[in-house]
PDB file of C-alpha atoms and ligand atoms in Angstrom:
ATOM      1  CA  MET A   1       0.065   0.049   0.057  1.00 86.00           C
ATOM      2  CA  LYS A   2       1.497   3.308  -0.971  1.00 97.00           C
ATOM      3  CA  ASP A   3       1.320   6.523   1.289  1.00 98.00           C
ATOM      4  CA  VAL A   4       0.890   9.727  -0.750  1.00 98.00           C
ATOM      5  CA  LEU A   5       1.132  12.930   0.913  1.00 98.00           C
ATOM      6  CA  ILE A   6      -0.918  16.175  -0.608  1.00 98.00           C
ATOM      7  CA  LEU A   7       0.314  19.658  -0.020  1.00 98.00           C
ATOM      8  CA  GLY A   8      -2.300  22.174  -0.384  1.00 98.00           C
ATOM      9  CA  ALA A   9      -5.245  19.218   0.343  1.00 98.00           C
ATOM     10  CA  ALA A  10      -7.917  21.706   0.879  1.00 98.00           C
ATOM     11  CA  SER A  11      -7.721  22.731  -2.883  1.00 97.00           C
ATOM     12  CA  ASP A  12     -10.952  21.059  -4.895  1.00 97.00           C
ATOM     13  CA  ILE A  13      -8.169  19.533  -7.164  1.00 98.00           C
ATOM     14  CA  ALA A  14      -6.117  18.681  -3.887  1.00 98.00           C
ATOM     15  CA  LYS A  15      -9.528  16.731  -2.498  1.00 98.00           C
ATOM     16  CA  ALA A  16     -10.089  15.113  -5.899  1.00 98.00           C
ATOM     17  CA  VAL A  17      -6.868  13.794  -5.953  1.00 98.00           C
ATOM     18  CA  ALA A  18      -6.681  12.121  -2.732  1.00 98.00           C
ATOM     19  CA  TYR A  19     -10.100  10.395  -3.567  1.00 98.00           C
ATOM     20  CA  LYS A  20      -8.579   9.108  -6.358  1.00 98.00           C
ATOM     21  CA  PHE A  21      -5.642   7.640  -4.849  1.00 98.00           C
ATOM     22  CA  ALA A  22      -7.269   6.239  -1.762  1.00 98.00           C
ATOM     23  CA  GLY A  23      -9.807   4.501  -4.052  1.00 98.00           C
ATOM     24  CA  GLU A  24      -6.761   2.926  -6.088  1.00 98.00           C
ATOM     25  CA  GLY A  25      -5.795   1.666  -2.155  1.00 97.00           C
ATOM     26  CA  CYS A  26      -3.207   4.616  -1.045  1.00 98.00           C
ATOM     27  CA  ASN A  27      -3.026   5.937   2.470  1.00 98.00           C
ATOM     28  CA  VAL A  28      -3.411   9.764   2.363  1.00 98.00           C
ATOM     29  CA  VAL A  29      -1.991  12.612   4.539  1.00 98.00           C
ATOM     30  CA  LEU A  30      -3.916  15.606   3.563  1.00 98.00           C
ATOM     31  CA  ALA A  31      -1.566  18.519   4.587  1.00 98.00           C
ATOM     32  CA  ALA A  32      -2.748  22.049   4.559  1.00 98.00           C
ATOM     33  CA  ARG A  33      -3.263  25.479   6.145  1.00 98.00           C
ATOM     34  CA  ASN A  34      -5.920  25.180   9.043  1.00 97.00           C
ATOM     35  CA  ALA A  35      -5.786  21.134   8.941  1.00 98.00           C
ATOM     36  CA  ALA A  36      -8.321  20.599  11.107  1.00 97.00           C
ATOM     37  CA  ARG A  37     -11.221  21.508   8.504  1.00 97.00           C
ATOM     38  CA  LEU A  38     -10.202  18.145   6.796  1.00 98.00           C
ATOM     39  CA  THR A  39     -10.570  15.760   9.881  1.00 98.00           C
ATOM     40  CA  GLU A  40     -14.084  15.194   8.111  1.00 98.00           C
ATOM     41  CA  THR A  41     -12.868  14.714   4.817  1.00 98.00           C
ATOM     42  CA  ALA A  42     -10.321  12.613   6.299  1.00 98.00           C
ATOM     43  CA  THR A  43     -12.731  10.512   8.136  1.00 98.00           C
ATOM     44  CA  ASP A  44     -14.697  10.108   5.028  1.00 98.00           C
ATOM     45  CA  ILE A  45     -11.985   9.056   2.901  1.00 98.00           C
ATOM     46  CA  LYS A  46     -11.026   6.069   5.453  1.00 98.00           C
ATOM     47  CA  ILE A  47     -14.522   5.096   5.726  1.00 98.00           C
ATOM     48  CA  ARG A  48     -15.423   5.180   1.888  1.00 98.00           C
ATOM     49  CA  HIS A  49     -12.204   3.328   1.003  1.00 98.00           C
ATOM     50  CA  GLN A  50     -10.755   1.495   3.962  1.00 98.00           C
ATOM     51  CA  VAL A  51      -7.384   3.340   3.780  1.00 98.00           C
ATOM     52  CA  GLU A  52      -5.426   5.562   6.144  1.00 98.00           C
ATOM     53  CA  ALA A  53      -6.275   9.180   5.848  1.00 98.00           C
ATOM     54  CA  THR A  54      -4.878  12.134   8.039  1.00 98.00           C
ATOM     55  CA  THR A  55      -4.164  15.355   7.979  1.00 98.00           C
ATOM     56  CA  ALA A  56      -1.231  17.716   9.034  1.00 98.00           C
ATOM     57  CA  GLU A  57      -0.831  21.330   9.561  1.00 98.00           C
ATOM     58  CA  PHE A  58       1.480  23.111   6.391  1.00 98.00           C
ATOM     59  CA  ASP A  59       1.769  26.116   5.328  1.00 98.00           C
ATOM     60  CA  ALA A  60       3.420  26.521   1.761  1.00 98.00           C
ATOM     61  CA  LEU A  61       5.162  30.114   2.948  1.00 98.00           C
ATOM     62  CA  ASP A  62       6.667  29.007   6.004  1.00 98.00           C
ATOM     63  CA  PHE A  63      10.030  28.062   4.432  1.00 98.00           C
ATOM     64  CA  ALA A  64      11.577  27.734   7.958  1.00 98.00           C
ATOM     65  CA  GLY A  65       9.190  25.216   9.176  1.00 98.00           C
ATOM     66  CA  HIS A  66       9.239  23.082   6.004  1.00 98.00           C
ATOM     67  CA  ALA A  67      12.301  20.775   7.159  1.00 98.00           C
ATOM     68  CA  ALA A  68      10.513  20.280  10.709  1.00 98.00           C
ATOM     69  CA  PHE A  69       7.005  19.222   8.833  1.00 98.00           C
ATOM     70  CA  TYR A  70       8.580  16.870   6.502  1.00 98.00           C
ATOM     71  CA  GLU A  71      10.754  15.307   9.343  1.00 98.00           C
ATOM     72  CA  ALA A  72       7.379  14.716  11.098  1.00 98.00           C
ATOM     73  CA  ILE A  73       5.530  12.902   8.385  1.00 98.00           C
ATOM     74  CA  LYS A  74       5.761   9.036   9.409  1.00 97.00           C
ATOM     75  CA  PRO A  75       6.049   6.859   7.410  1.00 97.00           C
ATOM     76  CA  LYS A  76       7.447   8.696   4.763  1.00 98.00           C
ATOM     77  CA  PRO A  77       5.630   9.070   1.695  1.00 98.00           C
ATOM     78  CA  ASP A  78       5.636   7.238  -1.954  1.00 98.00           C
ATOM     79  CA  VAL A  79       4.344   9.973  -3.483  1.00 98.00           C
ATOM     80  CA  VAL A  80       3.870  13.753  -2.935  1.00 98.00           C
ATOM     81  CA  VAL A  81       1.472  15.712  -5.093  1.00 98.00           C
ATOM     82  CA  LEU A  82       1.966  19.277  -4.881  1.00 98.00           C
ATOM     83  CA  VAL A  83      -1.108  21.142  -5.281  1.00 98.00           C
ATOM     84  CA  PHE A  84      -1.140  24.614  -3.370  1.00 98.00           C
ATOM     85  CA  GLY A  85      -0.962  27.522  -5.686  1.00 98.00           C
ATOM     86  CA  TYR A  86      -2.362  31.112  -5.548  1.00 98.00           C
ATOM     87  CA  LEU A  87      -3.753  32.738  -8.575  1.00 97.00           C
ATOM     88  CA  GLY A  88      -4.097  36.392  -6.824  1.00 97.00           C
ATOM     89  CA  ASP A  89      -5.038  39.407  -8.566  1.00 97.00           C
ATOM     90  CA  GLN A  90      -2.880  40.562 -11.859  1.00 97.00           C
ATOM     91  CA  LYS A  91      -3.979  44.268 -11.739  1.00 98.00           C
ATOM     92  CA  LYS A  92      -3.071  44.521  -7.706  1.00 98.00           C
ATOM     93  CA  ALA A  93       0.195  42.791  -8.254  1.00 98.00           C
ATOM     94  CA  GLN A  94       1.139  45.217 -10.911  1.00 98.00           C
ATOM     95  CA  ILE A  95       0.935  48.112  -8.379  1.00 98.00           C
ATOM     96  CA  ASP A  96       1.318  46.390  -5.152  1.00 98.00           C
ATOM     97  CA  PHE A  97       4.344  44.446  -4.694  1.00 98.00           C
ATOM     98  CA  ALA A  98       3.195  42.432  -1.568  1.00 98.00           C
ATOM     99  CA  GLU A  99       0.367  40.711  -3.835  1.00 98.00           C
ATOM    100  CA  ALA A 100       3.139  40.006  -6.734  1.00 98.00           C
ATOM    101  CA  GLU A 101       5.459  38.566  -3.843  1.00 98.00           C
ATOM    102  CA  GLN A 102       2.370  36.225  -2.459  1.00 98.00           C
ATOM    103  CA  ILE A 103       1.739  34.844  -5.900  1.00 98.00           C
ATOM    104  CA  ILE A 104       5.575  34.193  -6.554  1.00 98.00           C
ATOM    105  CA  ASP A 105       6.248  32.700  -3.454  1.00 98.00           C
ATOM    106  CA  THR A 106       3.180  30.753  -3.175  1.00 98.00           C
ATOM    107  CA  ASN A 107       3.344  28.976  -6.787  1.00 98.00           C
ATOM    108  CA  TYR A 108       7.041  28.813  -6.815  1.00 98.00           C
ATOM    109  CA  THR A 109       9.418  29.955  -3.767  1.00 98.00           C
ATOM    110  CA  GLY A 110       7.148  27.727  -1.522  1.00 98.00           C
ATOM    111  CA  ALA A 111       7.263  24.608  -4.092  1.00 98.00           C
ATOM    112  CA  VAL A 112      11.156  25.041  -4.220  1.00 98.00           C
ATOM    113  CA  SER A 113      11.365  25.133  -0.578  1.00 98.00           C
ATOM    114  CA  ILE A 114       9.534  22.296   0.481  1.00 98.00           C
ATOM    115  CA  LEU A 115      10.438  20.033  -2.887  1.00 98.00           C
ATOM    116  CA  ASN A 116      14.272  20.348  -1.882  1.00 98.00           C
ATOM    117  CA  ILE A 117      13.471  18.779   1.159  1.00 98.00           C
ATOM    118  CA  VAL A 118      11.410  15.743  -0.571  1.00 98.00           C
ATOM    119  CA  ALA A 119      13.546  15.193  -3.479  1.00 98.00           C
ATOM    120  CA  ASN A 120      16.834  14.903  -1.349  1.00 98.00           C
ATOM    121  CA  GLU A 121      15.082  12.388   0.771  1.00 98.00           C
ATOM    122  CA  PHE A 122      13.522  10.524  -2.301  1.00 98.00           C
ATOM    123  CA  GLU A 123      17.222  10.478  -3.712  1.00 98.00           C
ATOM    124  CA  ARG A 124      18.957   9.123  -0.867  1.00 98.00           C
ATOM    125  CA  ARG A 125      16.254   6.112  -0.646  1.00 97.00           C
ATOM    126  CA  ARG A 126      16.593   5.987  -4.547  1.00 98.00           C
ATOM    127  CA  ALA A 127      12.411   5.620  -4.441  1.00 98.00           C
ATOM    128  CA  GLY A 128       9.334   7.775  -4.902  1.00 98.00           C
ATOM    129  CA  THR A 129       7.376  10.333  -7.268  1.00 98.00           C
ATOM    130  CA  ILE A 130       6.963  13.926  -7.086  1.00 98.00           C
ATOM    131  CA  ILE A 131       3.826  15.487  -8.843  1.00 98.00           C
ATOM    132  CA  GLY A 132       3.723  19.192  -9.382  1.00 98.00           C
ATOM    133  CA  ILE A 133       0.519  20.837 -10.316  1.00 98.00           C
ATOM    134  CA  SER A 134       2.027  24.051 -12.617  1.00 98.00           C
ATOM    135  CA  SER A 135      -0.383  25.489 -15.056  1.00 98.00           C
ATOM    136  CA  VAL A 136      -0.472  26.391 -19.043  1.00 98.00           C
ATOM    137  CA  ALA A 137      -0.383  29.905 -17.595  1.00 98.00           C
ATOM    138  CA  GLY A 138       3.448  29.318 -17.324  1.00 98.00           C
ATOM    139  CA  ASP A 139       3.437  28.095 -21.318  1.00 98.00           C
ATOM    140  CA  ARG A 140       3.749  31.838 -22.399  1.00 98.00           C
ATOM    141  CA  GLY A 141       3.179  34.969 -20.394  1.00 97.00           C
ATOM    142  CA  ARG A 142      -0.221  36.812 -21.056  1.00 96.00           C
ATOM    143  CA  GLY A 143      -1.005  40.344 -20.362  1.00 96.00           C
ATOM    144  CA  SER A 144      -3.919  39.386 -17.956  1.00 95.00           C
ATOM    145  CA  ASN A 145      -2.203  37.028 -15.765  1.00 96.00           C
ATOM    146  CA  TYR A 146       1.514  37.008 -16.690  1.00 98.00           C
ATOM    147  CA  ILE A 147       2.705  37.612 -12.772  1.00 98.00           C
ATOM    148  CA  TYR A 148       0.970  34.145 -11.812  1.00 98.00           C
ATOM    149  CA  GLY A 149       2.120  32.401 -15.604  1.00 98.00           C
ATOM    150  CA  SER A 150       5.999  33.460 -14.793  1.00 98.00           C
ATOM    151  CA  ALA A 151       5.471  32.078 -11.283  1.00 98.00           C
ATOM    152  CA  LYS A 152       4.064  28.821 -12.636  1.00 98.00           C
ATOM    153  CA  ALA A 153       6.704  28.818 -15.537  1.00 98.00           C
ATOM    154  CA  ALA A 154       9.253  29.125 -13.031  1.00 98.00           C
ATOM    155  CA  LEU A 155       7.606  26.154 -11.085  1.00 98.00           C
ATOM    156  CA  THR A 156       7.522  24.085 -14.515  1.00 98.00           C
ATOM    157  CA  ALA A 157      11.404  24.614 -15.092  1.00 98.00           C
ATOM    158  CA  TYR A 158      11.988  23.923 -11.570  1.00 98.00           C
ATOM    159  CA  LEU A 159      10.238  20.528 -11.962  1.00 98.00           C
ATOM    160  CA  SER A 160      12.189  19.535 -15.280  1.00 98.00           C
ATOM    161  CA  GLY A 161      15.328  20.257 -13.885  1.00 98.00           C
ATOM    162  CA  LEU A 162      14.413  18.048 -10.674  1.00 98.00           C
ATOM    163  CA  ARG A 163      13.356  15.327 -13.224  1.00 98.00           C
ATOM    164  CA  ASN A 164      16.238  15.651 -15.266  1.00 98.00           C
ATOM    165  CA  ARG A 165      18.436  15.064 -11.945  1.00 98.00           C
ATOM    166  CA  LEU A 166      16.157  12.418 -10.067  1.00 98.00           C
ATOM    167  CA  ALA A 167      15.514  10.161 -13.010  1.00 97.00           C
ATOM    168  CA  LYS A 168      19.547   8.664 -12.194  1.00 96.00           C
ATOM    169  CA  SER A 169      18.058   7.842  -8.605  1.00 98.00           C
ATOM    170  CA  ASN A 170      14.703   6.207  -9.623  1.00 97.00           C
ATOM    171  CA  VAL A 171      12.628   8.933  -8.496  1.00 98.00           C
ATOM    172  CA  GLN A 172       9.713  10.124 -10.903  1.00 98.00           C
ATOM    173  CA  VAL A 173       8.883  13.473 -11.317  1.00 98.00           C
ATOM    174  CA  ILE A 174       5.582  14.546 -13.090  1.00 98.00           C
ATOM    175  CA  THR A 175       4.742  17.780 -14.410  1.00 98.00           C
ATOM    176  CA  VAL A 176       0.591  18.433 -14.597  1.00 98.00           C
ATOM    177  CA  LYS A 177      -0.440  21.286 -16.373  1.00 98.00           C
ATOM    178  CA  PRO A 178      -4.434  21.912 -15.922  1.00 98.00           C
ATOM    179  CA  GLY A 179      -6.102  24.528 -18.385  1.00 97.00           C
ATOM    180  CA  PHE A 180      -9.252  26.034 -17.028  1.00 96.00           C
ATOM    181  CA  VAL A 181     -10.508  23.875 -13.864  1.00 97.00           C
ATOM    182  CA  ARG A 182     -13.829  24.554 -12.435  1.00 96.00           C
ATOM    183  CA  THR A 183     -12.589  25.237  -8.567  1.00 95.00           C
ATOM    184  CA  LYS A 184     -12.871  27.768  -5.845  1.00 93.00           C
ATOM    185  CA  MET A 185      -9.878  29.695  -7.580  1.00 94.00           C
ATOM    186  CA  THR A 186     -11.638  30.129 -10.771  1.00 93.00           C
ATOM    187  CA  GLN A 187     -15.197  30.750  -8.903  1.00 93.00           C
ATOM    188  CA  GLY A 188     -16.800  33.458 -10.928  1.00 90.00           C
ATOM    189  CA  LEU A 189     -14.511  33.682 -13.751  1.00 89.00           C
ATOM    190  CA  PRO A 190     -16.120  32.931 -17.489  1.00 87.00           C
ATOM    191  CA  LEU A 191     -14.803  29.504 -18.253  1.00 90.00           C
ATOM    192  CA  PRO A 192     -15.535  28.080 -22.160  1.00 89.00           C
ATOM    193  CA  GLY A 193     -17.150  24.988 -21.030  1.00 88.00           C
ATOM    194  CA  PRO A 194     -15.373  22.389 -23.679  1.00 91.00           C
ATOM    195  CA  VAL A 195     -12.064  22.929 -22.265  1.00 95.00           C
ATOM    196  CA  THR A 196     -13.004  23.596 -18.550  1.00 96.00           C
ATOM    197  CA  ALA A 197     -12.030  20.434 -16.906  1.00 97.00           C
ATOM    198  CA  LYS A 198     -13.925  19.347 -13.341  1.00 97.00           C
ATOM    199  CA  PRO A 199     -11.355  18.602 -10.456  1.00 98.00           C
ATOM    200  CA  ALA A 200     -12.274  14.700 -10.798  1.00 98.00           C
ATOM    201  CA  GLN A 201     -11.179  14.622 -14.428  1.00 98.00           C
ATOM    202  CA  VAL A 202      -7.675  16.394 -13.367  1.00 98.00           C
ATOM    203  CA  ALA A 203      -7.573  13.683 -10.781  1.00 98.00           C
ATOM    204  CA  ASP A 204      -7.938  11.116 -13.203  1.00 98.00           C
ATOM    205  CA  ASP A 205      -5.264  12.478 -15.195  1.00 98.00           C
ATOM    206  CA  VAL A 206      -2.917  12.777 -12.517  1.00 98.00           C
ATOM    207  CA  PHE A 207      -3.259   9.183 -11.656  1.00 98.00           C
ATOM    208  CA  LYS A 208      -3.080   8.203 -14.897  1.00 98.00           C
ATOM    209  CA  ALA A 209       0.193   9.824 -15.675  1.00 98.00           C
ATOM    210  CA  TYR A 210       1.797   8.526 -12.106  1.00 98.00           C
ATOM    211  CA  ARG A 211       0.605   4.897 -13.283  1.00 97.00           C
ATOM    212  CA  LYS A 212       2.064   5.064 -16.814  1.00 97.00           C
ATOM    213  CA  ARG A 213       5.230   7.277 -15.508  1.00 96.00           C
ATOM    214  CA  THR A 214       4.364  10.069 -17.715  1.00 98.00           C
ATOM    215  CA  ASP A 215       6.932  13.354 -17.138  1.00 98.00           C
ATOM    216  CA  GLN A 216       4.499  15.832 -18.303  1.00 98.00           C
ATOM    217  CA  VAL A 217       0.713  15.796 -18.967  1.00 98.00           C
ATOM    218  CA  TYR A 218      -2.179  18.548 -19.928  1.00 98.00           C
ATOM    219  CA  SER A 219      -5.379  18.332 -18.223  1.00 97.00           C
ATOM    220  CA  LEU A 220      -7.525  17.918 -20.363  1.00 96.00           C
ATOM    221  CA  TRP A 221      -5.469  16.832 -23.148  1.00 97.00           C
ATOM    222  CA  MET A 222      -6.519  19.103 -25.731  1.00 97.00           C
ATOM    223  CA  TRP A 223      -4.471  22.105 -23.901  1.00 98.00           C
ATOM    224  CA  ARG A 224      -1.623  20.246 -25.342  1.00 98.00           C
ATOM    225  CA  TYR A 225      -2.639  21.319 -28.416  1.00 98.00           C
ATOM    226  CA  LEU A 226      -4.134  24.646 -27.615  1.00 97.00           C
ATOM    227  CA  MET A 227      -0.858  25.415 -26.025  1.00 97.00           C
ATOM    228  CA  LEU A 228       1.006  24.298 -29.048  1.00 98.00           C
ATOM    229  CA  ILE A 229      -1.076  27.011 -31.176  1.00 97.00           C
ATOM    230  CA  ILE A 230      -0.538  30.051 -28.498  1.00 96.00           C
ATOM    231  CA  ARG A 231       3.168  29.224 -28.023  1.00 97.00           C
ATOM    232  CA  ASN A 232       3.448  29.739 -31.996  1.00 97.00           C
ATOM    233  CA  ILE A 233       1.467  32.898 -32.504  1.00 97.00           C
ATOM    234  CA  PRO A 234       4.562  34.938 -33.416  1.00 97.00           C
ATOM    235  CA  GLU A 235       5.368  37.853 -30.751  1.00 96.00           C
ATOM    236  CA  PRO A 236       4.186  40.822 -33.369  1.00 96.00           C
ATOM    237  CA  ILE A 237       0.446  39.477 -33.510  1.00 97.00           C
ATOM    238  CA  PHE A 238       0.266  37.789 -29.948  1.00 96.00           C
ATOM    239  CA  LYS A 239       1.257  41.254 -28.354  1.00 94.00           C
ATOM    240  CA  LYS A 240      -1.695  42.816 -29.977  1.00 94.00           C
ATOM    241  CA  MET A 241      -3.890  40.264 -28.906  1.00 94.00           C
ATOM    242  CA  SER A 242      -5.844  40.930 -25.689  1.00 87.00           C
ATOM    243  CA  LEU A 243      -5.144  37.636 -23.577  1.00 86.00           C
TER     244      LEU A 243
HETATM  245  N1  LIG B   1      -8.416  26.467 -11.333  1.00 63.29           N
HETATM  246  C1  LIG B   1      -7.782  26.120 -12.486  1.00 63.29           C
HETATM  247  O1  LIG B   1      -8.480  26.425 -13.433  1.00 63.29           O
HETATM  248  C2  LIG B   1      -6.097  25.814 -12.575  1.00 63.29           C
HETATM  249  C3  LIG B   1      -5.594  25.928 -13.689  1.00 63.29           C
HETATM  250  C4  LIG B   1      -4.233  25.786 -13.566  1.00 63.29           C
HETATM  251  C5  LIG B   1      -3.734  25.408 -12.540  1.00 63.29           C
HETATM  252  N2  LIG B   1      -4.124  25.494 -11.441  1.00 63.29           N
HETATM  253  C6  LIG B   1      -3.404  24.911  -9.984  1.00 63.29           C
HETATM  254  O2  LIG B   1      -4.227  23.880  -9.175  1.00 63.29           O
HETATM  255  C7  LIG B   1      -3.394  23.907  -7.722  1.00 63.29           C
HETATM  256  C8  LIG B   1      -5.006  23.864  -7.366  1.00 63.29           C
HETATM  257  O3  LIG B   1      -5.751  24.824  -7.410  1.00 63.29           O
HETATM  258  P1  LIG B   1      -7.579  24.782  -7.403  1.00 63.29           P
HETATM  259  O4  LIG B   1      -7.960  24.613  -8.504  1.00 63.29           O
HETATM  260  O5  LIG B   1      -7.791  23.530  -6.690  1.00 63.29           O
HETATM  261  O6  LIG B   1      -7.938  25.945  -6.802  1.00 63.29           O
HETATM  262  P2  LIG B   1      -8.150  25.893  -4.989  1.00 63.29           P
HETATM  263  O7  LIG B   1      -9.258  25.290  -4.829  1.00 63.29           O
HETATM  264  O8  LIG B   1      -8.279  27.860  -4.815  1.00 63.29           O
HETATM  265  O9  LIG B   1      -6.635  25.624  -4.454  1.00 63.29           O
HETATM  266  C9  LIG B   1      -5.842  26.257  -3.767  1.00 63.29           C
HETATM  267  C10 LIG B   1      -5.344  25.773  -2.864  1.00 63.29           C
HETATM  268  O10 LIG B   1      -3.891  26.344  -2.382  1.00 63.29           O
HETATM  269  C11 LIG B   1      -3.976  26.522  -1.589  1.00 63.29           C
HETATM  270  N3  LIG B   1      -3.097  27.171  -0.502  1.00 63.29           N
HETATM  271  C12 LIG B   1      -2.659  28.924  -1.274  1.00 63.29           C
HETATM  272  N4  LIG B   1      -1.692  29.452  -0.460  1.00 63.29           N
HETATM  273  C13 LIG B   1      -1.250  28.204   0.596  1.00 63.29           C
HETATM  274  C14 LIG B   1      -0.333  28.719   1.251  1.00 63.29           C
HETATM  275  N5  LIG B   1       0.521  29.472   1.782  1.00 63.29           N
HETATM  276  N6  LIG B   1      -0.180  27.439   2.187  1.00 63.29           N
HETATM  277  C15 LIG B   1      -0.594  26.244   2.068  1.00 63.29           C
HETATM  278  N7  LIG B   1      -1.655  26.311   1.135  1.00 63.29           N
HETATM  279  C16 LIG B   1      -1.945  27.038   0.322  1.00 63.29           C
HETATM  280  C17 LIG B   1      -5.329  26.902  -0.683  1.00 63.29           C
HETATM  281  O11 LIG B   1      -5.257  27.126   0.791  1.00 63.29           O
HETATM  282  P3  LIG B   1      -6.279  27.481   1.396  1.00 63.29           P
HETATM  283  O12 LIG B   1      -7.627  26.831   1.608  1.00 63.29           O
HETATM  284  O13 LIG B   1      -5.871  27.298   2.615  1.00 63.29           O
HETATM  285  O14 LIG B   1      -6.861  28.912   0.970  1.00 63.29           O
HETATM  286  C18 LIG B   1      -6.280  26.138  -1.310  1.00 63.29           C
HETATM  287  O15 LIG B   1      -6.380  25.189  -0.866  1.00 63.29           O
HETATM  288  C19 LIG B   1      -2.929  25.481  -8.006  1.00 63.29           C
HETATM  289  O16 LIG B   1      -1.495  25.105  -7.734  1.00 63.29           O
HETATM  290  C20 LIG B   1      -3.498  26.250  -9.070  1.00 63.29           C
HETATM  291  O17 LIG B   1      -2.433  27.154  -9.684  1.00 63.29           O
HETATM  292  C21 LIG B   1      -5.425  25.979 -11.379  1.00 63.29           C
END
C-alpha cells in the first residue's frame, strides 16, 4: 500500500486527487493550512476506501518550518503531490508588490522550499514520485495574468530540472499542466465549457500519469494542442491580442 502526501489538500483539485489515490488503495496525508477543517474529509476517505487518511498542518509560505514538517511525516511518503497555488489579482500585483510577492512565493518559492527537502530524501532512498501541479499559464506570459504565469513557468522549469536530476536515482517527477478547472480559484470567472475540466478529471489525469510514468501531462488533453498553437503565435501578433 502506497503512502501519498498531498500538499495544499484543501484545494478542490487536491481533494479529488486524494479521493482518487485512496480509491486505488493508497493511504493519504492531507496537508494544508488550518488542517483541522479537513478532519471530516479524512474520516470520509477512511470509511469510503478503507485506507489510512490523516491531516497535517502545512503552510507553503512557512519556509523555515518545512524541514520540521517533513521530518514529522511518518511513514515517509512514496508519492508527494504538490497542489497548493495562488492565482492572486494581476492588476493589484502590478501596483502592489506584496500581492506579486504572495503569488510568486506561493506558486514558486514555497514549492522549491518543500520539494528540495522531499527530493533530497527521495534521492537518498532511490525511490518515490513527485507530482507538481503547474499550469498552462506558465507556457506563455499573457497580459492578464503574467505574474501568476511567470511563477508557474518557474515551477515548470524547476520540475523539469528536478526530473532530469532525479531520473538517475529512480525518482519519478511528473509535471501536470491543467488548463481551466472549475474550482474555488476560478469561481466567478467566465470559463469556456468544452475546455474546462472538473477537479475529478484532473485527478484522473494525475493518476494515469503516475501509473504510466508520464513525465508531463496537460489536463484536459486538448490543452496540449491549444498551447502548441498559443506558443507559436508570432510575437508581433501576440502582443496586439488581449489575452
Ligand atoms: N483552477 C484552475 O483553472 C487551475 C488551472 C491551472 C492550474 N491550477 C492549479 O491547480 C492547483 C490547485 O488549485 P485549485 O484550482 O484546486 O484551486 P483552490 O481550490 O483555490 O486551491 C488552491 C489551494 O492552495 C492553497 N494555498 C494557497 N496558499 C497556501 C499556503 N501558503 N500554504 C498552503 N496552502 C496554500 C489554498 O489553501 P486555503 O484553502 O487555505 O486557501 C487552496 O486550498 C493550484 O496550484 C493552481 O494554481 C488551477
